[in-house]
Amino acid sequence: MKDSGNAQIVALTDQQADDLTALRHNSDIFLYGVFPVTASLLLLIWFVRWFYHTFIEGGL
């Protein structure tokens, strides 16, 4: 599909710009805060379970 070159530039209103800024801020919180913490906790839980099943439970 070729671009017809008839794209219209739309100016954002102040409310839309504020909403976009808030959305960007919330996505940054998730991307750089919630996601890494959750991933590291899941990895830690997986490691503890692996360690327990491999060394503690296997040694009994």
PDB file of C-alpha atoms in Angstrom:
ATOM      1  CA  MET A   1       0.000   0.000   0.000  1.00  0.00           C
ATOM      2  CA  LYS A   2       1.499   3.303  -1.042  1.00  0.00           C
ATOM      3  CA  ASP A   3       1.273   6.484   0.951  1.00  0.00           C
ATOM      4  CA  SER A   4      -0.898   8.931  -0.910  1.00  0.00           C
ATOM      5  CA  GLY A   5       0.775  11.914   0.724  1.00  0.00           C
ATOM      6  CA  ASN A   6      -2.545  13.348   1.890  1.00  0.00           C
ATOM      7  CA  ALA A   7      -1.847  12.995   5.599  1.00  0.00           C
ATOM      8  CA  GLN A   8      -3.284  15.792   7.672  1.00  0.00           C
ATOM      9  CA  ILE A   9      -1.363  17.203  10.606  1.00  0.00           C
ATOM     10  CA  VAL A  10      -3.599  17.390  13.648  1.00  0.00           C
ATOM     11  CA  ALA A  11      -2.758  19.779  16.461  1.00  0.00           C
ATOM     12  CA  LEU A  12      -3.363  18.500  19.971  1.00  0.00           C
ATOM     13  CA  THR A  13      -5.535  20.419  22.353  1.00  0.00           C
ATOM     14  CA  ASP A  14      -4.202  21.237  25.827  1.00  0.00           C
ATOM     15  CA  GLN A  15      -6.353  18.488  27.372  1.00  0.00           C
ATOM     16  CA  GLN A  16      -5.081  15.906  24.881  1.00  0.00           C
ATOM     17  CA  ALA A  17      -1.495  16.964  25.511  1.00  0.00           C
ATOM     18  CA  ASP A  18      -2.022  16.628  29.279  1.00  0.00           C
ATOM     19  CA  ASP A  19      -3.589  13.199  28.775  1.00  0.00           C
ATOM     20  CA  LEU A  20      -0.704  12.124  26.585  1.00  0.00           C
ATOM     21  CA  THR A  21       1.813  13.314  29.193  1.00  0.00           C
ATOM     22  CA  ALA A  22      -0.023  11.406  31.940  1.00  0.00           C
ATOM     23  CA  LEU A  23      -0.175   8.277  29.796  1.00  0.00           C
ATOM     24  CA  ARG A  24       3.554   8.525  29.090  1.00  0.00           C
ATOM     25  CA  HIS A  25       4.293   8.970  32.798  1.00  0.00           C
ATOM     26  CA  ASN A  26       2.154   5.947  33.750  1.00  0.00           C
ATOM     27  CA  SER A  27       3.729   3.781  31.078  1.00  0.00           C
ATOM     28  CA  ASP A  28       7.202   4.808  32.309  1.00  0.00           C
ATOM     29  CA  ILE A  29       6.236   3.745  35.830  1.00  0.00           C
ATOM     30  CA  PHE A  30       5.149   0.334  34.535  1.00  0.00           C
ATOM     31  CA  LEU A  31       8.042  -0.133  32.122  1.00  0.00           C
ATOM     32  CA  TYR A  32      10.834   0.953  34.465  1.00  0.00           C
ATOM     33  CA  GLY A  33       9.290   0.134  37.856  1.00  0.00           C
ATOM     34  CA  VAL A  34       6.626  -2.547  38.024  1.00  0.00           C
ATOM     35  CA  PHE A  35       7.867  -4.812  35.242  1.00  0.00           C
ATOM     36  CA  PRO A  36      11.513  -5.142  36.405  1.00  0.00           C
ATOM     37  CA  VAL A  37      10.524  -5.677  40.043  1.00  0.00           C
ATOM     38  CA  THR A  38       7.978  -8.328  39.095  1.00  0.00           C
ATOM     39  CA  ALA A  39      10.417 -10.080  36.768  1.00  0.00           C
ATOM     40  CA  SER A  40      13.173 -10.098  39.395  1.00  0.00           C
ATOM     41  CA  LEU A  41      10.826 -11.454  42.074  1.00  0.00           C
ATOM     42  CA  LEU A  42       9.628 -14.238  39.774  1.00  0.00           C
ATOM     43  CA  LEU A  43      13.232 -15.085  38.927  1.00  0.00           C
ATOM     44  CA  LEU A  44      14.141 -15.149  42.619  1.00  0.00           C
ATOM     45  CA  ILE A  45      11.196 -17.426  43.437  1.00  0.00           C
ATOM     46  CA  TRP A  46      12.132 -19.725  40.568  1.00  0.00           C
ATOM     47  CA  PHE A  47      15.757 -19.879  41.806  1.00  0.00           C
ATOM     48  CA  VAL A  48      14.726 -20.641  45.409  1.00  0.00           C
ATOM     49  CA  ARG A  49      12.405 -23.431  44.233  1.00  0.00           C
ATOM     50  CA  TRP A  50      15.135 -24.873  41.996  1.00  0.00           C
ATOM     51  CA  PHE A  51      17.700 -24.688  44.818  1.00  0.00           C
ATOM     52  CA  TYR A  52      15.309 -26.361  47.262  1.00  0.00           C
ATOM     53  CA  HIS A  53      14.372 -29.184  44.899  1.00  0.00           C
ATOM     54  CA  THR A  54      17.950 -29.766  43.767  1.00  0.00           C
ATOM     55  CA  PHE A  55      19.932 -29.554  47.012  1.00  0.00           C
ATOM     56  CA  ILE A  56      17.605 -29.687  50.014  1.00  0.00           C
ATOM     57  CA  GLU A  57      14.911 -32.138  48.932  1.00  0.00           C
ATOM     58  CA  GLY A  58      17.387 -34.258  46.949  1.00  0.00           C
ATOM     59  CA  GLY A  59      19.697 -34.577  49.952  1.00  0.00           C
ATOM     60  CA  LEU A  60      17.007 -35.896  52.309  1.00  0.00           C
TER      61      LEU A  60
END
